[in-house]
Amino acid sequence: MKEKRMGANRKRTIRRILLACLLVLLAAGLSSCGSGREKGRVYWLNYKPEIDPTLQKLAREYREKTGTEVRVITAASGTYAQTLIAEMDKSAPPTLFVLSNASDVQTWQKYAMDLRDTPIAGELSTDAYNLYDDAGRLAAVGYCYECYGIIVNPALVEAAGHSMEEIRNFDGLKAVAEDIHRRTGELGFDAFTSSDMDGSSSWRFTGHLVNLEYVYEEREAGKIWTECPPAITGAYLDYYRNLFDLCINNSLVAPNTLATGGHDAREEFVSGKAAFFINGSWEYDTISKAIPGAMMIPYYCGMAGEENAGLNCGTSNYWAVNASVSEADRQATMDFMMWLVTDPEASAEMVREVGVMPFRQAAPSENGFLKNAEEYTARGCYVMDWATNFQPNTDQYRAGLVSALNRYCAEQTDENWEAFRSAFVDGWANQYAATRP
Amino acid sequence: MKPTILTKPMRKWAWLFLGPMLVCFGIGFVWPFLHGTYLSFCRFLLVRDAEWIGGGNYAAAFSDPSFRSAFGFTAVFAVVSVILINIPAFAAALALNRKFRGRNLYRAVFFMPNLIGGIVLGHLWSMIFDGILAGFGTSILLDAKLGFWGMIIVLLWQQVGYMMIIYIAGLQAIPADMMEAAEIDGASGSQKLFRIIIPNMMPAITICLFLTLTNGFKLFDQNLALTAGQPFIQQADGTTVRTTEMLALNIYNTFYSQGPSNRGIAQAKAVIFFVTVAGISLIQLVATRRKEVQQ
């Protein structure tokens, strides 16, 4: 009898504990469905690791100011595509994500909200950096634009007894670079920084420098690409070779040591070890602190009339708002975007990191390299658009280029160059076919 | 004591103890496997929007030359790595099973590389190989043979110590009286090895062969960090062969190629990969189990 009563007591206690647990869970569930949800959340999947600290700071400021939940997650370098796929499949996917080019829009158009007639579209100062999908919806807006070319330390050029005036085309660049390289022992610095072919650096040559070839193909055809062409000719590849050879053969490191990398080109440039550095406007903040006079010149490669060439200007940074999240989340995201491009302090911080932001109220850019780009344009030089954005199946295509360039850097024969040409031209057609349904 | 006194509560509470493990197994293996198999018949960008298309992905996977080339490379790699890991591991176990000063230190030193992650190992060894090969004017990224042997060396360095520990455990399980009897009977060293030690160690050999075979097939991190498939060969028909790309990396590269059709194909490749590895390792398990002796 006594045992039975004890058993009943124990059962009652267990039941009470379970009931208490249930109530706590219910309360927690209800509170999470409450006011926080209605307000909407912002989750920006960022693809530029170098701007992450600034974005985190801005997200914190916005959260403190408005109480909106803002999360910025940055994909590790070179893994954005993988991270985007994984994150978009989650129950709380990114509300704001970045697309890089037209083929990204092709892939993600179903998930990108139409931004026409939204306040953020109304803030845009130009339509030049917008991407539309097949149905003509505004799938993504360019939030910054950048430029790339050859970054020069004029002080070193002058220290070698030359002047920037001599560098007006490839012949001028070649004469100066080869002279510096020849006298490197005497001068204490070299012409070009290292041109590593590992993942942290190869994009400068397989993503950016190759742009000159694509642009001259476009110019020959008389129109700018608006979608990925099924094939390219590689007709201007010899000009790429001119500049590439100059980079690797007049540099701090031997060409046959570039494959596995391990050098730090930026460090070589800012510490004054080399006069020329292939890179873009996003480096300005770091470089200008060490070398205030640094400037950017076009990819001089031996093309006729290149004295009128400008810098490579464009963007691979487009904001897309996730169409599959709640209305409240989309609204919160667009409010956050508006704050980033209209608030004087926030937009100043953004502009410092990303270059020019094409929005009416955004802070003006102090970026010297982008000013160089404007100067070239003002002088009537042609802008090299970012045709490279159309590379098909980008990562795989570039991996093929890297492998072929590794062989060429180890042994600079015509045969190895032809293998590179095949990776460049046939690889394009092959990757184009591989990504079509 | 009646057996029911024990079996009754065991039967009653068995689910309580088995339950958590079964739930974990279901969530961590059964469901992903079934879902993955379903996805191999679909076309999708995001998993939640998969659309059934039938067996087309399998046809595309089998007709992909890069998959066939990765398959061949991986098979050769797995066989070579099984041989080159197990023989030194067994020899090291025999050597370190003797009594001498510092024996435990040696065991620890051999085992330690196994504690380092594959990506880190790949990058470390990439620097080492680079330092050596630069002297010969080449690189691990320029020659498929160098890539192959480079990966073998890294895998050996990582796994010999681990297999050695398993072999040592196997050696210590051999009854001392059996060895003593063999010695009294005047058995030679090789007779002891082949008639007593190896037959008694078949359980350890089964495990080690299973682990090395499956590890060889599944190798990914070291492959990605060391060669990433380089060098590539551009063929006359425009296709590219990645000469040192193994199966797992091939699946990964396919999955993250642009365009939704590639994800289903990668998924189909993954299912083929699973069936192959599971089939080969089951055959190996059955074959070596048969040779195990009762002590």
XYZ file of C-alpha atoms in Angstrom:
732
model
C 0.000 0.000 0.000
C 2.774 2.339 1.044
C 4.757 1.433 -2.051
C 1.770 2.129 -4.256
C 1.339 5.594 -2.743
C 5.018 6.375 -3.236
C 4.728 5.295 -6.872
C 1.734 7.574 -7.395
C 3.637 10.481 -5.796
C 6.591 9.924 -8.042
C 4.375 9.815 -11.108
C 2.743 13.067 -10.091
C 6.111 14.741 -9.635
C 7.285 13.573 -13.062
C 4.057 14.813 -14.612
C 4.539 18.215 -13.005
C 8.104 18.487 -14.229
C 7.028 17.564 -17.744
C 4.204 20.113 -17.642
C 6.617 22.808 -16.473
C 9.015 21.959 -19.303
C 6.165 22.132 -21.808
C 5.077 25.544 -20.537
C 8.617 26.897 -20.760
C 8.962 25.618 -24.335
C 5.590 27.071 -25.279
C 6.484 30.434 -23.806
C 9.798 30.444 -25.642
C 8.072 29.504 -28.882
C 5.431 32.190 -28.501
C 7.938 34.900 -27.683
C 9.961 34.065 -30.796
C 6.801 34.396 -32.891
C 6.137 37.770 -31.320
C 7.264 41.263 -32.090
C 10.810 40.268 -33.214
C 9.479 38.351 -36.219
C 7.096 41.045 -37.399
C 9.955 43.480 -37.540
C 11.831 41.402 -40.058
C 15.443 40.398 -40.028
C 18.402 41.173 -42.256
C 20.936 38.551 -43.212
C 23.562 39.660 -45.727
C 25.718 36.930 -47.195
C 28.816 38.909 -48.117
C 31.425 37.667 -50.561
C 34.288 40.061 -49.996
C 36.317 38.908 -46.975
C 38.325 42.137 -46.971
C 35.280 44.287 -46.142
C 33.925 42.019 -43.408
C 35.192 44.043 -40.401
C 33.517 47.196 -41.761
C 30.252 45.389 -42.472
C 30.190 43.888 -38.984
C 30.673 47.351 -37.521
C 27.920 48.833 -39.660
C 25.568 45.959 -38.814
C 26.174 46.574 -35.110
C 25.507 50.291 -35.481
C 22.289 49.681 -37.383
C 21.123 47.120 -34.825
C 21.742 49.554 -31.982
C 20.021 52.363 -33.816
C 16.904 50.577 -35.014
C 16.691 47.361 -33.024
C 16.519 45.370 -36.258
C 18.274 42.034 -36.217
C 21.153 42.358 -38.713
C 23.537 39.540 -39.420
C 26.415 39.675 -41.865
C 28.090 36.420 -42.727
C 31.120 36.404 -44.971
C 31.961 33.355 -47.044
C 35.588 32.288 -46.807
C 37.714 33.435 -49.731
C 36.891 31.488 -52.878
C 33.935 29.599 -51.389
C 31.103 32.054 -51.951
C 29.258 29.915 -54.524
C 29.243 26.889 -52.213
C 28.216 28.942 -49.185
C 25.403 30.636 -51.081
C 23.887 27.313 -52.136
C 24.122 25.910 -48.617
C 22.746 29.025 -46.930
C 19.871 29.531 -49.372
C 18.605 26.064 -48.541
C 18.301 26.797 -44.822
C 15.092 27.699 -43.034
C 16.453 31.204 -42.340
C 18.226 31.955 -45.627
C 20.090 35.158 -46.496
C 17.732 38.039 -47.169
C 20.428 39.896 -49.095
C 22.981 38.139 -51.258
C 25.567 39.070 -53.846
C 25.589 38.076 -57.503
C 28.705 38.582 -59.597
C 27.590 38.522 -63.172
C 24.930 37.794 -65.764
C 25.305 34.029 -65.467
C 24.695 34.264 -61.713
C 21.453 36.070 -62.499
C 20.572 33.278 -64.906
C 21.100 30.782 -62.087
C 19.443 32.663 -59.248
C 16.707 34.674 -60.974
C 13.950 32.611 -59.368
C 15.170 33.699 -55.930
C 15.884 37.335 -56.716
C 13.140 39.835 -55.995
C 12.208 42.331 -58.703
C 13.715 45.588 -57.468
C 11.955 47.850 -59.976
C 10.025 50.686 -58.292
C 11.603 50.032 -54.907
C 13.170 52.886 -52.920
C 16.655 51.417 -53.378
C 16.233 51.416 -57.170
C 15.035 55.006 -56.896
C 18.305 55.939 -55.210
C 20.472 54.632 -58.046
C 22.339 57.330 -59.922
C 22.767 55.189 -63.056
C 21.281 52.152 -64.691
C 24.709 51.108 -66.012
C 25.420 48.622 -63.236
C 22.072 46.848 -63.058
C 21.311 43.306 -64.079
C 17.957 42.254 -65.495
C 16.684 38.695 -65.765
C 15.119 36.967 -68.769
C 11.701 38.461 -67.985
C 13.103 41.981 -67.761
C 12.830 42.166 -63.979
C 15.526 44.094 -62.128
C 17.157 41.118 -60.421
C 20.239 42.821 -59.007
C 21.632 46.315 -58.555
C 25.351 47.050 -58.659
C 26.220 48.523 -55.267
C 29.704 49.636 -56.072
C 32.005 49.902 -58.973
C 35.684 49.331 -59.135
C 38.597 49.394 -61.520
C 41.721 47.413 -62.101
C 44.952 47.822 -64.046
C 48.646 48.119 -63.231
C 49.345 49.866 -59.934
C 52.580 51.850 -60.123
C 54.872 53.352 -57.526
C 56.034 56.488 -59.435
C 58.709 57.224 -56.852
C 60.488 53.985 -57.735
C 60.129 54.608 -61.479
C 61.759 58.002 -60.950
C 64.409 56.559 -58.648
C 65.402 54.334 -61.564
C 65.919 57.426 -63.706
C 62.666 57.183 -65.668
C 59.487 59.202 -65.678
C 55.821 58.216 -65.851
C 55.683 60.137 -69.128
C 57.656 57.332 -70.767
C 54.910 54.825 -69.985
C 52.240 55.577 -72.560
C 52.078 52.181 -74.229
C 53.528 48.680 -74.010
C 56.892 49.618 -75.515
C 57.353 52.309 -72.895
C 56.299 49.999 -70.083
C 58.553 47.224 -71.348
C 61.591 49.486 -71.639
C 61.151 50.796 -68.092
C 60.336 47.393 -66.544
C 63.216 45.603 -68.219
C 65.643 48.344 -67.298
C 64.584 48.207 -63.638
C 64.803 44.418 -63.606
C 68.264 44.474 -65.178
C 69.523 46.931 -62.568
C 67.706 45.403 -59.610
C 70.966 44.712 -57.749
C 72.010 48.330 -58.028
C 68.533 49.841 -57.389
C 67.439 47.619 -54.517
C 64.000 46.979 -55.988
C 62.540 45.126 -58.957
C 59.955 45.877 -61.653
C 56.973 43.606 -60.951
C 55.731 42.015 -57.745
C 55.316 38.230 -57.723
C 52.569 36.672 -59.863
C 51.607 33.643 -57.784
C 49.295 31.095 -59.346
C 47.772 29.748 -56.122
C 44.162 30.469 -55.224
C 44.946 33.671 -53.341
C 46.488 35.403 -56.339
C 45.832 33.618 -59.640
C 42.535 35.505 -60.189
C 44.616 38.611 -60.926
C 45.747 36.909 -64.127
C 42.950 34.469 -64.966
C 40.142 36.811 -63.951
C 41.469 40.331 -64.500
C 44.459 40.421 -66.847
C 42.597 38.169 -69.332
C 39.983 40.915 -69.547
C 42.151 42.742 -72.077
C 41.764 39.868 -74.531
C 37.986 39.732 -74.150
C 37.644 43.504 -74.456
C 39.625 43.616 -77.695
C 37.453 40.811 -79.045
C 34.410 42.879 -78.121
C 35.861 45.963 -79.757
C 36.591 44.034 -82.931
C 32.985 42.802 -82.997
C 31.852 46.364 -82.369
C 29.599 45.619 -79.406
C 29.811 44.868 -75.740
C 28.787 41.400 -74.609
C 25.432 41.337 -72.876
C 25.456 37.605 -72.318
C 28.048 34.869 -72.324
C 29.095 34.075 -75.922
C 29.174 30.326 -76.668
C 32.719 30.637 -78.033
C 35.584 33.109 -78.223
C 38.408 33.352 -80.757
C 41.415 34.176 -78.602
C 42.572 36.438 -81.447
C 44.211 38.904 -79.059
C 45.878 36.362 -76.817
C 49.348 37.357 -78.014
C 48.808 40.771 -76.411
C 47.980 39.042 -73.153
C 51.170 37.067 -73.560
C 53.188 40.272 -74.041
C 52.084 41.681 -70.722
C 52.097 38.362 -68.872
C 55.661 37.617 -69.992
C 56.722 41.076 -68.885
C 55.178 40.465 -65.438
C 56.718 37.086 -64.765
C 60.140 37.668 -66.323
C 60.859 41.041 -64.723
C 59.828 40.215 -61.235
C 61.154 39.621 -57.753
C 60.642 35.866 -58.054
C 61.578 33.333 -60.714
C 58.693 32.293 -62.986
C 59.119 28.591 -62.240
C 58.359 29.138 -58.543
C 54.913 30.635 -59.058
C 52.784 27.477 -59.229
C 52.401 26.784 -55.527
C 52.617 30.429 -54.491
C 53.610 31.515 -51.009
C 54.674 35.066 -51.927
C 52.867 38.204 -50.842
C 52.582 40.595 -53.764
C 50.834 43.360 -51.817
C 53.503 43.308 -49.134
C 56.230 43.410 -51.809
C 54.606 46.503 -53.303
C 53.895 48.459 -50.123
C 57.366 47.774 -48.780
C 58.876 49.260 -51.934
C 60.413 46.055 -53.272
C 58.751 46.396 -56.672
C 57.445 49.230 -58.824
C 54.493 47.529 -60.567
C 51.606 45.521 -59.110
C 48.732 43.993 -61.080
C 45.590 44.624 -58.992
C 42.555 46.833 -58.472
C 41.005 49.828 -56.729
C 40.085 47.796 -53.618
C 43.792 47.888 -52.721
C 43.827 51.691 -52.542
C 43.133 52.032 -48.827
C 46.073 49.794 -47.882
C 48.477 50.995 -50.545
C 47.903 54.731 -50.224
C 48.875 54.617 -46.543
C 52.338 53.348 -47.454
C 52.722 54.910 -50.894
C 50.625 58.084 -51.105
C 51.669 58.737 -54.718
C 50.625 55.313 -56.040
C 48.650 55.434 -59.262
C 46.997 53.058 -61.688
C 47.729 52.751 -65.392
C 45.959 50.689 -68.097
C 46.949 47.212 -69.219
C 49.421 48.249 -71.895
C 49.934 45.152 -74.000
C 51.082 46.238 -77.455
C 47.669 46.766 -79.040
C 47.585 49.440 -81.748
C 46.120 52.672 -80.410
C 46.418 51.609 -76.792
C 47.673 55.087 -75.910
C 43.953 55.825 -75.727
C 43.149 52.941 -73.413
C 41.635 53.571 -69.990
C 41.335 51.395 -66.932
C 39.149 48.308 -66.570
C 35.996 49.646 -64.933
C 32.949 47.735 -63.821
C 31.668 45.656 -60.999
C 31.118 42.107 -59.949
C 29.146 43.169 -56.873
C 25.401 43.150 -57.305
C 22.860 43.152 -54.502
C 19.926 40.778 -54.850
C 17.098 40.587 -52.323
C 15.822 37.091 -51.589
C 12.299 36.748 -53.014
C 11.551 33.665 -50.938
C 11.738 35.305 -47.478
C 8.828 37.009 -45.734
C 7.569 40.440 -46.714
C 8.782 41.798 -43.361
C 12.293 40.431 -43.954
C 12.448 41.910 -47.441
C 11.287 45.274 -46.131
C 13.824 45.216 -43.289
C 16.545 44.319 -45.792
C 15.688 47.151 -48.133
C 15.560 49.590 -45.210
C 19.052 48.459 -44.254
C 20.285 48.866 -47.844
C 18.789 52.360 -47.936
C 20.593 53.240 -44.730
C 23.893 52.003 -46.158
C 23.631 54.204 -49.236
C 21.983 57.319 -47.766
C 23.362 57.734 -44.262
C 26.396 60.045 -44.595
C 28.582 58.141 -42.140
C 27.553 54.632 -43.135
C 27.944 55.326 -46.839
C 31.323 56.979 -46.208
C 32.512 53.794 -44.505
C 31.170 51.663 -47.342
C 32.707 53.852 -50.016
C 36.080 53.711 -48.309
C 35.980 49.915 -48.603
C 34.270 49.245 -51.902
C 35.073 52.182 -54.182
C 32.331 54.227 -55.790
C 28.706 53.541 -54.856
C 26.357 54.523 -57.692
C 23.642 56.010 -55.439
C 22.503 59.631 -55.341
C 23.186 60.343 -51.682
C 26.197 58.063 -51.179
C 29.380 59.715 -49.946
C 31.842 60.674 -52.693
C 34.798 58.354 -53.161
C 38.292 59.316 -52.090
C 39.780 56.384 -53.964
C 42.790 57.604 -55.956
C 42.708 54.721 -58.427
C 39.073 55.407 -59.284
C 40.043 59.037 -59.743
C 42.712 57.827 -62.182
C 39.968 55.958 -64.046
C 37.876 59.128 -64.251
C 40.879 61.093 -65.499
C 41.449 58.628 -68.343
C 37.780 58.784 -69.293
C 37.813 62.592 -69.109
C 40.786 62.565 -71.468
C 38.672 60.643 -73.974
C 40.267 57.236 -73.418
C 38.114 54.158 -73.944
C 36.963 52.268 -70.869
C 37.793 48.575 -70.737
C 34.488 47.083 -69.559
C 34.483 43.971 -67.364
C 33.908 41.430 -70.119
C 35.550 38.915 -67.823
C 32.256 38.776 -65.886
C 30.929 36.535 -68.642
C 33.466 33.730 -68.160
C 31.396 30.524 -68.247
C 31.485 28.229 -65.208
C 33.994 30.690 -63.801
C 35.826 28.607 -61.191
C 36.309 25.593 -63.436
C 37.312 27.692 -66.450
C 39.884 29.610 -64.428
C 41.226 26.383 -62.892
C 41.979 25.216 -66.446
C 43.788 28.484 -67.201
C 45.851 28.231 -64.013
C 46.983 24.711 -64.807
C 48.079 25.721 -68.319
C 49.824 28.872 -67.059
C 51.711 26.813 -64.477
C 53.172 24.723 -67.248
C 53.993 27.819 -69.274
C 55.647 29.576 -66.320
C 57.838 26.525 -65.737
C 58.852 26.395 -69.376
C 58.063 29.351 -71.623
C 57.807 27.548 -74.942
C 55.429 28.188 -77.825
C 54.096 24.672 -77.372
C 53.089 25.413 -73.793
C 51.585 28.698 -74.903
C 49.465 26.852 -77.451
C 48.256 24.575 -74.630
C 47.235 27.713 -72.763
C 45.484 29.003 -75.874
C 43.531 25.745 -75.987
C 42.535 26.085 -72.320
C 41.537 29.682 -73.047
C 39.523 29.160 -76.230
C 38.402 25.501 -76.190
C 38.005 25.641 -72.415
C 35.534 28.513 -72.850
C 33.365 26.569 -75.314
C 33.630 23.456 -73.183
C 32.582 25.170 -69.974
C 29.832 27.037 -71.788
C 28.425 23.689 -72.934
C 28.844 22.144 -69.484
C 26.670 24.738 -67.822
C 23.830 24.741 -70.312
C 20.842 22.605 -69.346
C 18.497 -17.777 -11.486
C 15.914 -17.928 -14.223
C 17.002 -16.279 -17.462
C 13.666 -14.416 -17.715
C 14.559 -12.330 -14.655
C 17.236 -10.677 -16.764
C 15.713 -10.811 -20.233
C 12.330 -9.348 -19.329
C 13.548 -5.908 -18.212
C 16.100 -5.959 -21.016
C 13.357 -6.480 -23.533
C 11.230 -3.818 -21.915
C 13.950 -1.128 -21.763
C 15.935 -2.054 -24.840
C 14.316 0.683 -26.926
C 15.230 3.298 -24.370
C 18.906 2.473 -24.736
C 18.869 1.761 -28.438
C 16.570 4.678 -29.221
C 19.023 7.623 -29.088
C 21.511 5.758 -31.251
C 18.837 4.779 -33.747
C 17.586 8.360 -33.913
C 21.122 9.617 -34.534
C 21.725 6.944 -37.156
C 18.449 7.821 -38.828
C 19.160 11.569 -38.858
C 22.839 11.290 -39.644
C 22.843 8.468 -42.165
C 19.582 6.832 -43.256
C 17.643 9.998 -44.072
C 20.508 11.831 -45.862
C 21.269 8.683 -47.814
C 17.678 8.185 -48.928
C 17.255 11.873 -49.694
C 20.567 11.924 -51.574
C 19.500 8.951 -53.645
C 16.211 10.675 -54.433
C 18.100 13.832 -55.456
C 20.236 11.822 -57.870
C 17.066 11.456 -59.971
C 16.306 15.175 -59.790
C 17.328 18.482 -61.257
C 17.818 21.158 -58.627
C 19.587 24.308 -57.576
C 18.346 24.236 -54.001
C 17.504 20.915 -52.402
C 14.013 22.050 -51.409
C 13.098 22.818 -55.025
C 14.195 19.495 -56.545
C 12.296 18.363 -59.608
C 12.153 14.665 -60.606
C 13.721 13.930 -64.012
C 14.419 10.173 -63.899
C 17.689 8.401 -64.689
C 19.222 11.055 -66.955
C 21.759 12.066 -64.311
C 23.190 8.546 -64.211
C 23.580 8.468 -67.980
C 25.347 11.853 -67.848
C 27.607 10.679 -65.006
C 28.698 7.536 -66.835
C 29.347 9.395 -70.066
C 31.471 12.071 -68.351
C 35.130 11.426 -69.302
C 36.383 13.310 -66.235
C 34.438 10.931 -63.981
C 35.854 7.868 -65.707
C 39.374 9.244 -65.496
C 38.924 10.079 -61.793
C 37.566 6.575 -61.234
C 40.650 4.932 -62.752
C 43.044 7.216 -60.916
C 41.276 6.618 -57.601
C 41.247 2.831 -58.009
C 45.001 2.716 -58.675
C 45.587 5.127 -55.819
C 43.524 3.034 -53.393
C 45.334 -0.212 -54.245
C 48.806 1.357 -54.004
C 47.963 3.112 -50.749
C 46.551 -0.081 -49.165
C 49.796 -1.936 -49.855
C 52.138 0.887 -48.930
C 50.348 1.751 -45.699
C 49.745 -1.706 -44.308
C 53.176 -3.266 -44.824
C 55.133 -0.499 -43.031
C 52.419 -0.249 -40.361
C 52.653 -3.980 -39.686
C 56.447 -3.867 -39.623
C 56.410 -0.879 -37.269
C 53.958 -2.703 -35.001
C 56.234 -5.753 -34.857
C 59.225 -3.540 -34.068
C 57.468 -1.436 -31.453
C 55.887 -4.434 -29.732
C 59.288 -5.421 -28.382
C 60.351 -4.191 -25.002
C 62.868 -1.357 -25.136
C 63.329 2.073 -23.631
C 61.299 4.881 -25.230
C 58.901 2.463 -26.915
C 55.843 4.536 -26.004
C 57.500 7.698 -27.251
C 58.081 6.109 -30.658
C 54.483 4.913 -30.787
C 53.234 8.412 -29.970
C 55.489 10.002 -32.578
C 54.292 7.607 -35.273
C 50.670 8.188 -34.328
C 50.803 11.976 -34.131
C 50.476 12.903 -37.838
C 47.032 11.343 -37.712
C 45.906 14.140 -35.407
C 46.489 16.831 -38.041
C 43.653 17.668 -40.442
C 43.940 16.714 -44.115
C 43.833 20.265 -45.503
C 46.591 21.423 -43.165
C 48.666 18.367 -44.017
C 48.138 18.992 -47.720
C 49.348 22.585 -47.503
C 52.298 21.699 -45.256
C 53.465 18.970 -47.584
C 52.841 21.171 -50.584
C 55.495 23.521 -49.203
C 57.875 20.656 -48.473
C 57.488 19.165 -51.957
C 57.792 22.600 -53.487
C 61.038 23.228 -51.624
C 62.513 19.991 -52.938
C 61.099 19.971 -56.464
C 61.983 23.629 -57.149
C 65.601 22.480 -57.101
C 64.782 20.225 -60.038
C 62.889 22.974 -61.855
C 59.503 21.335 -61.481
C 56.521 21.272 -59.138
C 53.959 18.832 -57.870
C 51.404 20.736 -59.950
C 53.206 20.124 -63.230
C 53.440 16.354 -63.393
C 50.644 13.873 -62.685
C 53.157 11.241 -61.511
C 54.596 13.631 -58.947
C 51.060 14.469 -57.855
C 50.192 10.813 -57.431
C 53.270 9.952 -55.380
C 52.976 13.189 -53.433
C 49.502 12.256 -52.280
C 50.650 8.715 -51.494
C 53.462 10.076 -49.314
C 51.116 12.387 -47.424
C 48.595 9.605 -46.864
C 51.336 7.223 -45.705
C 52.706 9.785 -43.323
C 49.239 10.317 -41.910
C 47.965 6.760 -41.667
C 50.871 4.410 -41.018
C 50.917 5.354 -37.317
C 47.187 4.852 -36.919
C 47.210 1.398 -38.516
C 50.299 0.573 -36.460
C 48.335 1.134 -33.244
C 45.624 -1.264 -34.436
C 48.256 -3.861 -35.350
C 49.929 -3.473 -31.948
C 46.590 -4.148 -30.271
C 46.223 -7.241 -32.476
C 49.732 -8.435 -31.595
C 49.076 -8.060 -27.897
C 45.946 -10.185 -28.172
C 47.970 -13.210 -29.335
C 48.109 -15.631 -26.375
C 51.621 -15.718 -24.938
C 51.443 -19.488 -24.356
C 50.895 -20.033 -28.068
C 54.075 -18.131 -28.913
C 55.929 -19.882 -26.139
C 54.799 -23.297 -27.401
C 56.001 -22.395 -30.897
C 59.385 -21.376 -29.540
C 59.708 -24.603 -27.529
C 58.807 -26.533 -30.679
C 61.679 -24.740 -32.375
C 59.670 -22.708 -34.906
C 61.762 -20.280 -36.969
C 61.036 -16.546 -37.121
C 59.225 -16.761 -40.460
C 57.263 -19.818 -39.317
C 56.105 -17.902 -36.247
C 55.146 -14.924 -38.409
C 53.187 -16.803 -41.062
C 51.777 -19.675 -38.977
C 50.991 -17.923 -35.715
C 51.174 -14.143 -35.773
C 49.408 -13.409 -39.077
C 46.561 -15.957 -38.662
C 45.926 -14.676 -35.157
C 45.986 -11.084 -36.319
C 43.396 -11.460 -39.053
C 40.787 -9.367 -37.155
C 43.258 -6.449 -37.020
C 44.214 -7.008 -40.655
C 40.530 -6.979 -41.641
C 39.991 -3.640 -39.911
C 43.167 -2.061 -41.282
C 42.513 -3.193 -44.843
C 38.951 -1.922 -44.599
C 40.051 1.466 -43.263
C 42.892 1.988 -45.709
C 40.847 0.851 -48.707
C 37.918 3.119 -47.930
C 40.214 6.016 -46.948
C 42.065 5.628 -50.233
C 38.843 5.777 -52.191
C 37.357 8.642 -50.212
C 40.454 10.862 -50.122
C 39.420 14.500 -50.555
C 41.153 17.043 -48.305
C 44.702 16.133 -49.249
C 43.750 15.964 -52.915
C 42.207 19.431 -52.789
C 45.068 21.002 -50.861
C 47.944 19.308 -52.640
C 47.068 19.279 -56.343
C 43.383 20.235 -56.797
C 43.469 17.952 -59.827
C 46.401 19.695 -61.550
C 47.912 19.317 -64.089
C 44.984 19.475 -66.490
C 45.221 18.148 -70.009
C 43.247 19.933 -72.650
C 42.125 17.335 -75.145
C 41.558 17.754 -78.852
C 37.777 17.589 -78.441
C 37.862 20.543 -76.039
C 37.284 18.522 -72.885
C 39.649 18.760 -69.968
C 41.134 15.862 -68.049
C 42.236 16.694 -64.554
C 45.009 14.190 -64.215
C 45.174 13.979 -60.424
C 41.523 14.511 -59.612
C 40.103 11.758 -57.404
C 36.460 10.712 -57.221
C 35.413 12.785 -54.221
C 36.965 15.941 -55.684
C 35.360 15.210 -59.055
C 31.955 14.987 -57.390
C 32.604 18.201 -55.479
C 33.715 20.077 -58.602
C 30.696 18.833 -60.522
C 28.310 19.841 -57.755
C 29.624 23.383 -57.598
C 29.726 23.923 -61.345
C 27.304 26.593 -62.473
C 23.885 25.552 -63.732
C 21.273 23.424 -61.966
C 21.775 20.343 -64.151
C 25.196 19.658 -62.641
C 23.992 19.165 -59.066
C 21.835 16.182 -59.957
C 24.698 14.689 -61.961
C 27.047 15.146 -58.992
C 24.475 13.498 -56.770
C 24.247 10.531 -59.165
C 28.045 10.279 -59.138
C 27.947 10.262 -55.339
C 25.505 7.359 -55.307
C 27.652 5.401 -57.790
C 30.658 6.218 -55.624
C 28.918 4.957 -52.488
C 27.764 1.719 -54.092
C 31.260 1.042 -55.452
C 33.105 1.727 -52.200
C 30.545 -0.179 -50.131
C 30.632 -3.132 -52.566
C 34.432 -3.357 -52.677
C 34.817 -3.064 -48.929
C 32.114 -5.690 -48.280
C 33.896 -8.132 -50.585
C 37.145 -7.394 -48.759
C 35.475 -7.853 -45.345
C 33.985 -11.202 -46.322
C 37.277 -12.385 -47.842
C 39.443 -11.536 -44.850
C 36.855 -12.558 -42.248
C 36.995 -16.078 -43.631
C 40.677 -16.220 -42.795
C 40.132 -15.204 -39.172
C 40.856 -17.988 -36.663
C 39.259 -18.706 -33.316
C 41.735 -18.304 -30.487
